[in-house]
C-alpha positions as a Python dict, from the first residue, in 0.01 Angstrom:
ca = {
    (1, 'M'): (0, 0, 0),
    (2, 'S'): (-358, 72, 169),
    (3, 'A'): (-412, -152, 514),
    (4, 'T'): (-729, -239, 368),
    (5, 'A'): (-633, -381, 45),
    (6, 'G'): (-692, -734, -50),
    (7, 'T'): (-455, -984, 2),
    (8, 'T'): (-401, -1070, -392),
    (9, 'A'): (-409, -733, -403),
    (10, 'R'): (-119, -651, -229),
    (11, 'R'): (101, -952, -313),
    (12, 'K'): (283, -832, -625),
    (13, 'P'): (361, -499, -460),
    (14, 'L'): (493, -643, -178),
    (15, 'R'): (701, -852, -365),
    (16, 'T'): (849, -556, -550),
    (17, 'A'): (893, -357, -235),
    (18, 'L'): (1095, -625, -46),
    (19, 'A'): (1254, -688, -377),
    (20, 'A'): (1403, -361, -411),
    (21, 'L'): (1494, -312, -1),
    (22, 'Y'): (1673, -612, -78),
    (23, 'G'): (1820, -520, -435),
    (24, 'A'): (1938, -166, -292),
    (25, 'L'): (2193, -404, 2),
    (26, 'V'): (2344, -657, -243),
    (27, 'P'): (2680, -511, -216),
    (28, 'L'): (2693, -575, 116),
    (29, 'L'): (2596, -960, 68),
    (30, 'A'): (2892, -960, -159),
    (31, 'A'): (3120, -912, 160),
    (32, 'L'): (3007, -1279, 253),
    (33, 'L'): (3213, -1417, -47),
    (34, 'L'): (3545, -1227, 66),
    (35, 'A'): (3539, -1311, 351),
    (36, 'A'): (3807, -1561, 498),
    (37, 'P'): (3754, -1869, 679),
    (38, 'P'): (3819, -1820, 1058),
    (39, 'A'): (4119, -1936, 1236),
    (40, 'A'): (4124, -2181, 1499),
    (41, 'A'): (4020, -2035, 1797),
    (42, 'R'): (4000, -2052, 2158),
    (43, 'T'): (3721, -2132, 2365),
    (44, 'D'): (3516, -1998, 2674),
    (45, 'A'): (3435, -2310, 2860),
    (46, 'A'): (3148, -2189, 3046),
    (47, 'A'): (2958, -2111, 2745),
    (48, 'D'): (3130, -2336, 2458),
    (49, 'V'): (3135, -2058, 2248),
    (50, 'P'): (3470, -2020, 2060),
    (51, 'Y'): (3680, -1689, 2078),
    (52, 'A'): (3714, -1497, 1739),
    (53, 'T'): (3474, -1672, 1567),
    (54, 'L'): (3154, -1627, 1447),
    (55, 'T'): (2907, -1874, 1644),
    (56, 'E'): (2530, -1969, 1639),
    (57, 'V'): (2413, -1987, 1986),
    (58, 'T'): (2062, -2206, 2018),
    (59, 'G'): (1793, -2199, 2274),
    (60, 'F'): (1901, -1867, 2421),
    (61, 'G'): (1530, -1845, 2572),
    (62, 'S'): (1207, -1692, 2476),
    (63, 'N'): (1185, -1678, 2028),
    (64, 'P'): (860, -1642, 1961),
    (65, 'S'): (935, -1547, 1577),
    (66, 'N'): (1265, -1803, 1510),
    (67, 'L'): (1503, -1595, 1500),
    (68, 'Q'): (1903, -1699, 1492),
    (69, 'M'): (2147, -1593, 1715),
    (70, 'Y'): (2480, -1556, 1640),
    (71, 'L'): (2755, -1408, 1866),
    (72, 'Y'): (3159, -1244, 1825),
    (73, 'V'): (3322, -1274, 2146),
    (74, 'P'): (3694, -1116, 2109),
    (75, 'E'): (3969, -1288, 2242),
    (76, 'R'): (4024, -1046, 2491),
    (77, 'V'): (3717, -892, 2687),
    (78, 'T'): (3685, -638, 2909),
    (79, 'P'): (3549, -707, 3251),
    (80, 'N'): (3186, -679, 3231),
    (81, 'P'): (3204, -587, 2897),
    (82, 'A'): (2930, -362, 2685),
    (83, 'V'): (2706, -528, 2432),
    (84, 'L'): (2616, -458, 2092),
    (85, 'V'): (2358, -599, 1874),
    (86, 'A'): (2401, -551, 1526),
    (87, 'V'): (2067, -606, 1313),
    (88, 'H'): (2114, -689, 942),
    (89, 'Y'): (1940, -528, 654),
    (90, 'C'): (1657, -718, 424),
    (91, 'G'): (1778, -986, 241),
    (92, 'G'): (2078, -1020, 501),
    (93, 'S'): (2175, -1233, 762),
    (94, 'G'): (2364, -1225, 1120),
    (95, 'P'): (2637, -1386, 900),
    (96, 'A'): (2641, -1132, 662),
    (97, 'M'): (2606, -811, 872),
    (98, 'H'): (2908, -978, 1088),
    (99, 'N'): (3117, -984, 746),
    (100, 'G'): (3001, -638, 605),
    (101, 'T'): (3056, -442, 925),
    (102, 'E'): (3335, -355, 1084),
    (103, 'Y'): (3217, -456, 1420),
    (104, 'A'): (3424, -767, 1499),
    (105, 'S'): (3696, -592, 1456),
    (106, 'L'): (3578, -329, 1660),
    (107, 'A'): (3532, -555, 1936),
    (108, 'D'): (3863, -712, 1926),
    (109, 'R'): (4014, -339, 1963),
    (110, 'H'): (3786, -232, 2256),
    (111, 'G'): (3635, -583, 2408),
    (112, 'F'): (3273, -569, 2365),
    (113, 'I'): (3080, -837, 2255),
    (114, 'V'): (2856, -848, 1937),
    (115, 'V'): (2548, -990, 1962),
    (116, 'Y'): (2423, -1103, 1524),
    (117, 'P'): (1999, -1142, 1511),
    (118, 'S'): (1913, -1346, 1203),
    (119, 'V'): (1542, -1343, 1030),
    (120, 'T'): (1448, -1682, 901),
    (121, 'R'): (1123, -1572, 741),
    (122, 'S'): (1128, -1557, 374),
    (123, 'S'): (1169, -1202, 351),
    (124, 'K'): (1491, -1219, 536),
    (125, 'C'): (1328, -870, 675),
    (126, 'F'): (1264, -808, 1077),
    (127, 'D'): (927, -727, 1144),
    (128, 'V'): (882, -354, 1253),
    (129, 'S'): (505, -342, 1130),
    (130, 'S'): (331, -616, 1364),
    (131, 'P'): (129, -494, 1666),
    (132, 'Q'): (336, -733, 1865),
    (133, 'A'): (652, -606, 1752),
    (134, 'L'): (543, -246, 1841),
    (135, 'R'): (464, -323, 2198),
    (136, 'R'): (701, -465, 2470),
    (137, 'G'): (685, -805, 2573),
    (138, 'G'): (411, -817, 2284),
    (139, 'G'): (594, -1123, 2081),
    (140, 'S'): (807, -1124, 1744),
    (141, 'D'): (1103, -1038, 1739),
    (142, 'P'): (1193, -776, 1975),
    (143, 'V'): (1078, -1053, 2246),
    (144, 'G'): (1365, -1313, 2055),
    (145, 'I'): (1633, -1014, 2054),
    (146, 'K'): (1605, -924, 2414),
    (147, 'S'): (1604, -1297, 2482),
    (148, 'M'): (1958, -1303, 2320),
    (149, 'V'): (2077, -990, 2514),
    (150, 'D'): (1967, -1162, 2819),
    (151, 'W'): (2153, -1471, 2745),
    (152, 'V'): (2475, -1272, 2693),
    (153, 'L'): (2423, -1097, 3000),
    (154, 'G'): (2405, -1410, 3206),
    (155, 'T'): (2669, -1575, 3016),
    (156, 'Y'): (2954, -1326, 3033),
    (157, 'D'): (2840, -1108, 3361),
    (158, 'A'): (2809, -820, 3065),
    (159, 'D'): (2731, -455, 3154),
    (160, 'P'): (2357, -449, 3182),
    (161, 'K'): (2365, -11, 3134),
    (162, 'R'): (2574, -92, 2808),
    (163, 'V'): (2402, -224, 2585),
    (164, 'F'): (2339, -84, 2242),
    (165, 'A'): (2167, -165, 1907),
    (166, 'T'): (2280, -39, 1558),
    (167, 'G'): (2145, -148, 1211),
    (168, 'I'): (2093, -79, 833),
    (169, 'S'): (1790, -56, 652),
    (170, 'S'): (1556, -298, 797),
    (171, 'G'): (1793, -328, 1087),
    (172, 'A'): (1796, 16, 1126),
    (173, 'M'): (1399, 44, 1155),
    (174, 'M'): (1437, -254, 1418),
    (175, 'T'): (1697, -70, 1605),
    (176, 'N'): (1436, 240, 1650),
    (177, 'V'): (1175, -36, 1753),
    (178, 'L'): (1414, -219, 2021),
    (179, 'L'): (1447, 133, 2166),
    (180, 'G'): (1052, 209, 2211),
    (181, 'V'): (990, -94, 2316),
    (182, 'Y'): (1293, -168, 2560),
    (183, 'P'): (1391, 190, 2665),
    (184, 'D'): (1525, -5, 2982),
    (185, 'V'): (1716, -247, 2812),
    (186, 'F'): (1950, -46, 2529),
    (187, 'A'): (2157, 242, 2648),
    (188, 'A'): (2143, 410, 2282),
    (189, 'G'): (2087, 330, 1920),
    (190, 'A'): (2230, 380, 1563),
    (191, 'A'): (2026, 362, 1284),
    (192, 'F'): (2145, 388, 896),
    (193, 'A'): (1871, 462, 645),
    (194, 'G'): (1554, 377, 890),
    (195, 'V'): (1223, 505, 924),
    (196, 'P'): (1076, 636, 1273),
    (197, 'F'): (904, 383, 1589),
    (198, 'G'): (564, 293, 1433),
    (199, 'C'): (578, 471, 1109),
    (200, 'F'): (620, 101, 903),
    (201, 'A'): (293, -9, 1153),
    (202, 'T'): (35, -201, 978),
    (203, 'T'): (-283, -431, 1083),
    (204, 'D'): (-338, -685, 829),
    (205, 'G'): (-27, -921, 834),
    (206, 'S'): (164, -712, 565),
    (207, 'E'): (555, -651, 603),
    (208, 'W'): (563, -353, 393),
    (209, 'N'): (405, 23, 438),
    (210, 'S'): (429, 192, 132),
    (211, 'A'): (311, 546, 250),
    (212, 'C'): (584, 550, 559),
    (213, 'A'): (884, 417, 261),
    (214, 'N'): (754, 680, 54),
    (215, 'G'): (802, 953, 298),
    (216, 'T'): (436, 1049, 280),
    (217, 'V'): (374, 940, 679),
    (218, 'T'): (391, 1281, 872),
    (219, 'R'): (314, 1340, 1269),
    (220, 'T'): (362, 1595, 1511),
    (221, 'P'): (698, 1555, 1736),
    (222, 'Q'): (433, 1508, 1994),
    (223, 'Q'): (241, 1193, 1841),
    (224, 'W'): (551, 1046, 1731),
    (225, 'G'): (688, 1073, 2070),
    (226, 'D'): (359, 898, 2195),
    (227, 'L'): (429, 613, 1980),
    (228, 'V'): (748, 554, 2146),
    (229, 'R'): (562, 596, 2498),
    (230, 'G'): (278, 400, 2421),
    (231, 'A'): (494, 102, 2353),
    (232, 'Y'): (582, 85, 2730),
    (233, 'P'): (317, 251, 2919),
    (234, 'G'): (395, 382, 3238),
    (235, 'Y'): (775, 392, 3208),
    (236, 'T'): (916, 655, 3381),
    (237, 'G'): (1307, 598, 3344),
    (238, 'P'): (1561, 715, 3114),
    (239, 'R'): (1519, 717, 2731),
    (240, 'P'): (1839, 604, 2531),
    (241, 'R'): (2058, 807, 2307),
    (242, 'M'): (1987, 820, 1925),
    (243, 'Q'): (2214, 870, 1651),
    (244, 'L'): (2053, 860, 1300),
    (245, 'W'): (2195, 839, 940),
    (246, 'H'): (2067, 917, 590),
    (247, 'G'): (2107, 1010, 230),
    (248, 'T'): (1927, 1249, 64),
    (249, 'E'): (1885, 1010, -227),
    (250, 'D'): (1751, 725, -64),
    (251, 'D'): (1516, 629, -348),
    (252, 'V'): (1411, 300, -82),
    (253, 'L'): (1333, 455, 216),
    (254, 'R'): (1262, 829, 147),
    (255, 'Y'): (1493, 1104, 293),
    (256, 'P'): (1166, 1293, 485),
    (257, 'N'): (1196, 958, 743),
    (258, 'F'): (1507, 1144, 856),
    (259, 'G'): (1322, 1415, 975),
    (260, 'E'): (1015, 1247, 1089),
    (261, 'E'): (1306, 1050, 1286),
    (262, 'I'): (1442, 1316, 1462),
    (263, 'E'): (1122, 1513, 1565),
    (264, 'Q'): (1041, 1152, 1737),
    (265, 'W'): (1370, 1109, 1922),
    (266, 'T'): (1415, 1475, 1995),
    (267, 'N'): (1054, 1486, 2120),
    (268, 'V'): (1118, 1131, 2346),
    (269, 'L'): (1426, 1271, 2476),
    (270, 'S'): (1286, 1603, 2571),
    (271, 'V'): (1495, 1795, 2380),
    (272, 'S'): (1503, 2105, 2141),
    (273, 'Q'): (1455, 2070, 1794),
    (274, 'A'): (1715, 2358, 1693),
    (275, 'P'): (2002, 2221, 1673),
    (276, 'A'): (2267, 2289, 1958),
    (277, 'S'): (2550, 2230, 1708),
    (278, 'T'): (2611, 2181, 1325),
    (279, 'D'): (2931, 2042, 1135),
    (280, 'T'): (3075, 1873, 863),
    (281, 'P'): (3269, 1576, 985),
    (282, 'A'): (3334, 1445, 628),
    (283, 'T'): (3296, 1549, 279),
    (284, 'G'): (2915, 1542, 205),
    (285, 'W'): (2792, 1525, 520),
    (286, 'T'): (2594, 1751, 744),
    (287, 'R'): (2592, 1646, 1122),
    (288, 'T'): (2347, 1771, 1342),
    (289, 'R'): (2293, 1765, 1744),
    (290, 'Y'): (2049, 1799, 1967),
    (291, 'G'): (2016, 1873, 2360),
    (292, 'G'): (2446, 1885, 2321),
    (293, 'T'): (2721, 1935, 2113),
    (294, 'G'): (2972, 1639, 2244),
    (295, 'D'): (2994, 1352, 2095),
    (296, 'R'): (2748, 1160, 2329),
    (297, 'A'): (2429, 1428, 2261),
    (298, 'P'): (2099, 1311, 2322),
    (299, 'V'): (2042, 1290, 1956),
    (300, 'E'): (2274, 1319, 1668),
    (301, 'A'): (2231, 1321, 1255),
    (302, 'I'): (2425, 1275, 1044),
    (303, 'S'): (2309, 1370, 656),
    (304, 'L'): (2472, 1254, 361),
    (305, 'Q'): (2438, 1452, 51),
    (306, 'G'): (2359, 1248, -289),
    (307, 'V'): (2387, 924, -127),
    (308, 'G'): (2101, 652, -152),
    (309, 'H'): (1986, 392, 4),
    (310, 'N'): (2322, 217, 48),
    (311, 'L'): (2494, 428, 212),
    (312, 'Y'): (2710, 208, 488),
    (313, 'A'): (3061, 280, 431),
    (314, 'Y'): (3281, -13, 568),
    (315, 'G'): (3553, 118, 765),
    (316, 'T'): (3427, 458, 827),
    (317, 'M'): (3122, 453, 999),
    (318, 'G'): (3149, 174, 1286),
    (319, 'A'): (3422, 417, 1464),
    (320, 'R'): (3133, 698, 1479),
    (321, 'V'): (2914, 466, 1604),
    (322, 'L'): (3145, 374, 1900),
    (323, 'T'): (3230, 734, 1951),
    (324, 'F'): (2831, 808, 2013),
    (325, 'F'): (2811, 502, 2228),
    (326, 'G'): (3074, 583, 2437),
    (327, 'L'): (3291, 223, 2356),
    (328, 'A'): (3550, 402, 2156),
    (329, 'G'): (3776, 438, 2467),
    (330, 'Q'): (3746, 90, 2598),
    (331, 'D'): (4058, -138, 2571),
    (332, 'P'): (4108, -438, 2695),
    (333, 'G'): (4434, -460, 2738),
    (334, 'P'): (4805, -343, 2573),
    (335, 'Q'): (4876, -486, 2224),
    (336, 'P'): (5161, -709, 2212),
    (337, 'Q'): (5481, -526, 2093),
    (338, 'P'): (5677, -616, 1821),
    (339, 'S'): (6025, -669, 1786),
    (340, 'G'): (6027, -595, 1404),
    (341, 'C'): (5814, -484, 1162),
    (342, 'A'): (5860, -314, 792),
    (343, 'V'): (5569, -110, 598),
    (344, 'T'): (5589, -75, 210),
    (345, 'A'): (5298, 220, 140),
    (346, 'T'): (5209, 287, -199),
    (347, 'T'): (4966, 536, -326),
    (348, 'S'): (4751, 538, -745),
    (349, 'A'): (4617, 856, -760),
    (350, 'W'): (4319, 1102, -965),
    (351, 'S'): (4267, 1437, -973),
    (352, 'S'): (4082, 1450, -657),
    (353, 'G'): (4140, 1058, -494),
    (354, 'L'): (4391, 801, -412),
    (355, 'T'): (4387, 451, -298),
    (356, 'A'): (4649, 355, -133),
    (357, 'S'): (4797, -11, -33),
    (358, 'V'): (4979, -86, 255),
    (359, 'T'): (5209, -379, 327),
    (360, 'I'): (5278, -444, 719),
    (361, 'T'): (5557, -730, 756),
    (362, 'N'): (5618, -860, 1099),
    (363, 'T'): (5982, -892, 1078),
    (364, 'G'): (6001, -994, 1472),
    (365, 'T'): (6082, -1356, 1618),
    (366, 'A'): (5735, -1386, 1763),
    (367, 'A'): (5354, -1400, 1670),
    (368, 'I'): (5165, -1090, 1677),
    (369, 'N'): (4788, -1111, 1785),
    (370, 'G'): (4602, -812, 1722),
    (371, 'W'): (4774, -500, 1570),
    (372, 'R'): (4700, -146, 1518),
    (373, 'L'): (4915, 57, 1248),
    (374, 'G'): (4973, 467, 1319),
    (375, 'F'): (5041, 676, 1056),
    (376, 'T'): (4942, 1045, 948),
    (377, 'L'): (4791, 1164, 623),
    (378, 'P'): (4943, 1413, 408),
    (379, 'A'): (4766, 1744, 495),
    (380, 'G'): (4467, 1722, 265),
    (381, 'Q'): (4354, 1376, 212),
    (382, 'T'): (4075, 1203, 395),
    (383, 'I'): (4008, 867, 394),
    (384, 'T'): (3650, 757, 241),
    (385, 'N'): (3636, 437, 290),
    (386, 'G'): (3882, 117, 346),
    (387, 'W'): (3928, -277, 368),
    (388, 'G'): (4180, -510, 565),
    (389, 'A'): (4106, -281, 858),
    (390, 'T'): (3928, -50, 1041),
    (391, 'Y'): (4036, 349, 986),
    (392, 'A'): (3950, 620, 1253),
    (393, 'P'): (3963, 923, 1229),
    (394, 'A'): (3938, 973, 889),
    (395, 'G'): (4221, 1196, 846),
    (396, 'G'): (4533, 1322, 1046),
    (397, 'A'): (4648, 1102, 1284),
    (398, 'V'): (4505, 765, 1143),
    (399, 'T'): (4490, 433, 1347),
    (400, 'A'): (4399, 139, 1123),
    (401, 'T'): (4313, -188, 1338),
    (402, 'N'): (4307, -530, 1244),
    (403, 'A'): (3976, -667, 1101),
    (404, 'A'): (3852, -990, 1239),
    (405, 'Y'): (4037, -1265, 1020),
    (406, 'N'): (4347, -1075, 995),
    (407, 'G'): (4491, -999, 1340),
    (408, 'T'): (4732, -1279, 1372),
    (409, 'L'): (5043, -1218, 1220),
    (410, 'A'): (5333, -1521, 1222),
    (411, 'P'): (5723, -1447, 1227),
    (412, 'N'): (5788, -1287, 853),
    (413, 'A'): (5425, -1285, 756),
    (414, 'S'): (5284, -1001, 601),
    (415, 'V'): (4933, -835, 534),
    (416, 'T'): (4807, -598, 269),
    (417, 'I'): (4547, -347, 409),
    (418, 'G'): (4398, -45, 192),
    (419, 'Y'): (4211, 300, 192),
    (420, 'Q'): (4063, 529, -32),
    (421, 'A'): (4096, 853, -9),
    (422, 'N'): (4010, 1205, -85),
    (423, 'H'): (4310, 1470, -158),
    (424, 'G'): (4385, 1834, -198),
    (425, 'G'): (4680, 1816, -446),
    (426, 'N'): (4912, 1585, -208),
    (427, 'S'): (4852, 1235, -319),
    (428, 'A'): (5159, 1118, -123),
    (429, 'A'): (5138, 787, 76),
    (430, 'P'): (5230, 829, 451),
    (431, 'G'): (5617, 835, 498),
    (432, 'A'): (5613, 675, 892),
    (433, 'F'): (5436, 391, 1045),
    (434, 'T'): (5400, 242, 1412),
    (435, 'L'): (5294, -90, 1468),
    (436, 'N'): (5146, -131, 1819),
    (437, 'G'): (5355, 169, 1922),
    (438, 'T'): (5686, 58, 1757),
    (439, 'V'): (5851, 240, 1475),
    (440, 'C'): (5811, 1, 1132),
    (441, 'A'): (6113, 19, 880),
    (442, 'T'): (5962, 162, 543),
    (443, 'A'): (6070, 106, 186),
}
């Protein structure tokens, strides 16, 4: 869409484009309908925020675009906790992002705090295009999100050196924007199906940039990098690391944007555009790392072959984001040890895949608050998605960590979780399980 087109002429294409972006992400909205109601929770007296419950916070600071702030604080928070900002997609909301991703259950496991910004404008898309949004302190959504971060840092004595952002679609674009305008606030970001910083820029008040969405905006790495550096003139401090995800068949924010993002962030971080390593961490994935070969390389890019715009997979990707951020090794303390447990596992298979149903029963006499189920997948099996828990890694010795809504198991109570996996001929269920380190009986 031309920046000089009249308001009337662009109204219909804008509605159509935003509707496409919304429609591509409808499956994530369905998670709202499946979420269990929150249980009664303890409250942080200082902040008046319940633990382990999604809570709206008001009066958090400067908020020029009237965003809503939703907060998730786990029962067990590490000292000086990290902060993760999880930014929703067009048509979504903070609660939808909470329910459609596993970051709350990962926070339960690792003790960090999650902020879910929520748009109130009618499009439910974040502002990643206005001049105000693309410069430090310019106004609009980035200012409100920074206020949310500042509120959490002050209220919970959180670690200002461990603030991270991740987002999907519109949220991925905002992740790029946040890392550009506030490089002194965010340590790293993970963008799922986004575009480079500044690619969606408009000057006519439109939220949509068709040329960028279609992947026809190309610049040199230096030009892309200059856009980021120009958002905070004079800044000479360290720049946040970036993890990028994109599907090759994305028909909303097309795949060429992935390559442009790589060019931008390798330039910003002053690393070679030639990959330092390339591997395939899961079927159909190609991962390239730039400026380093480890889990925390300056830039990490994951291309998903044959995958469209709705690429985020619950239960498989969140843990990889935490590994990149350096949060996967955190642990707020030992999990309670059950005095007894039993597990029943069954599979239903077809030629190359299977689904598994796993029922965990607390056979002890005390409640379990927070659980991790350990098991080893048969050779050749790889988990592709899961429900009721977060699964990591995808193969070999796996740990399933409770979701936010099912972490408490009363005596004699059960919870059923499940996963889908590929297999190379062996479709059997795992044969042995541990619950928080305790060996469970199997049926």
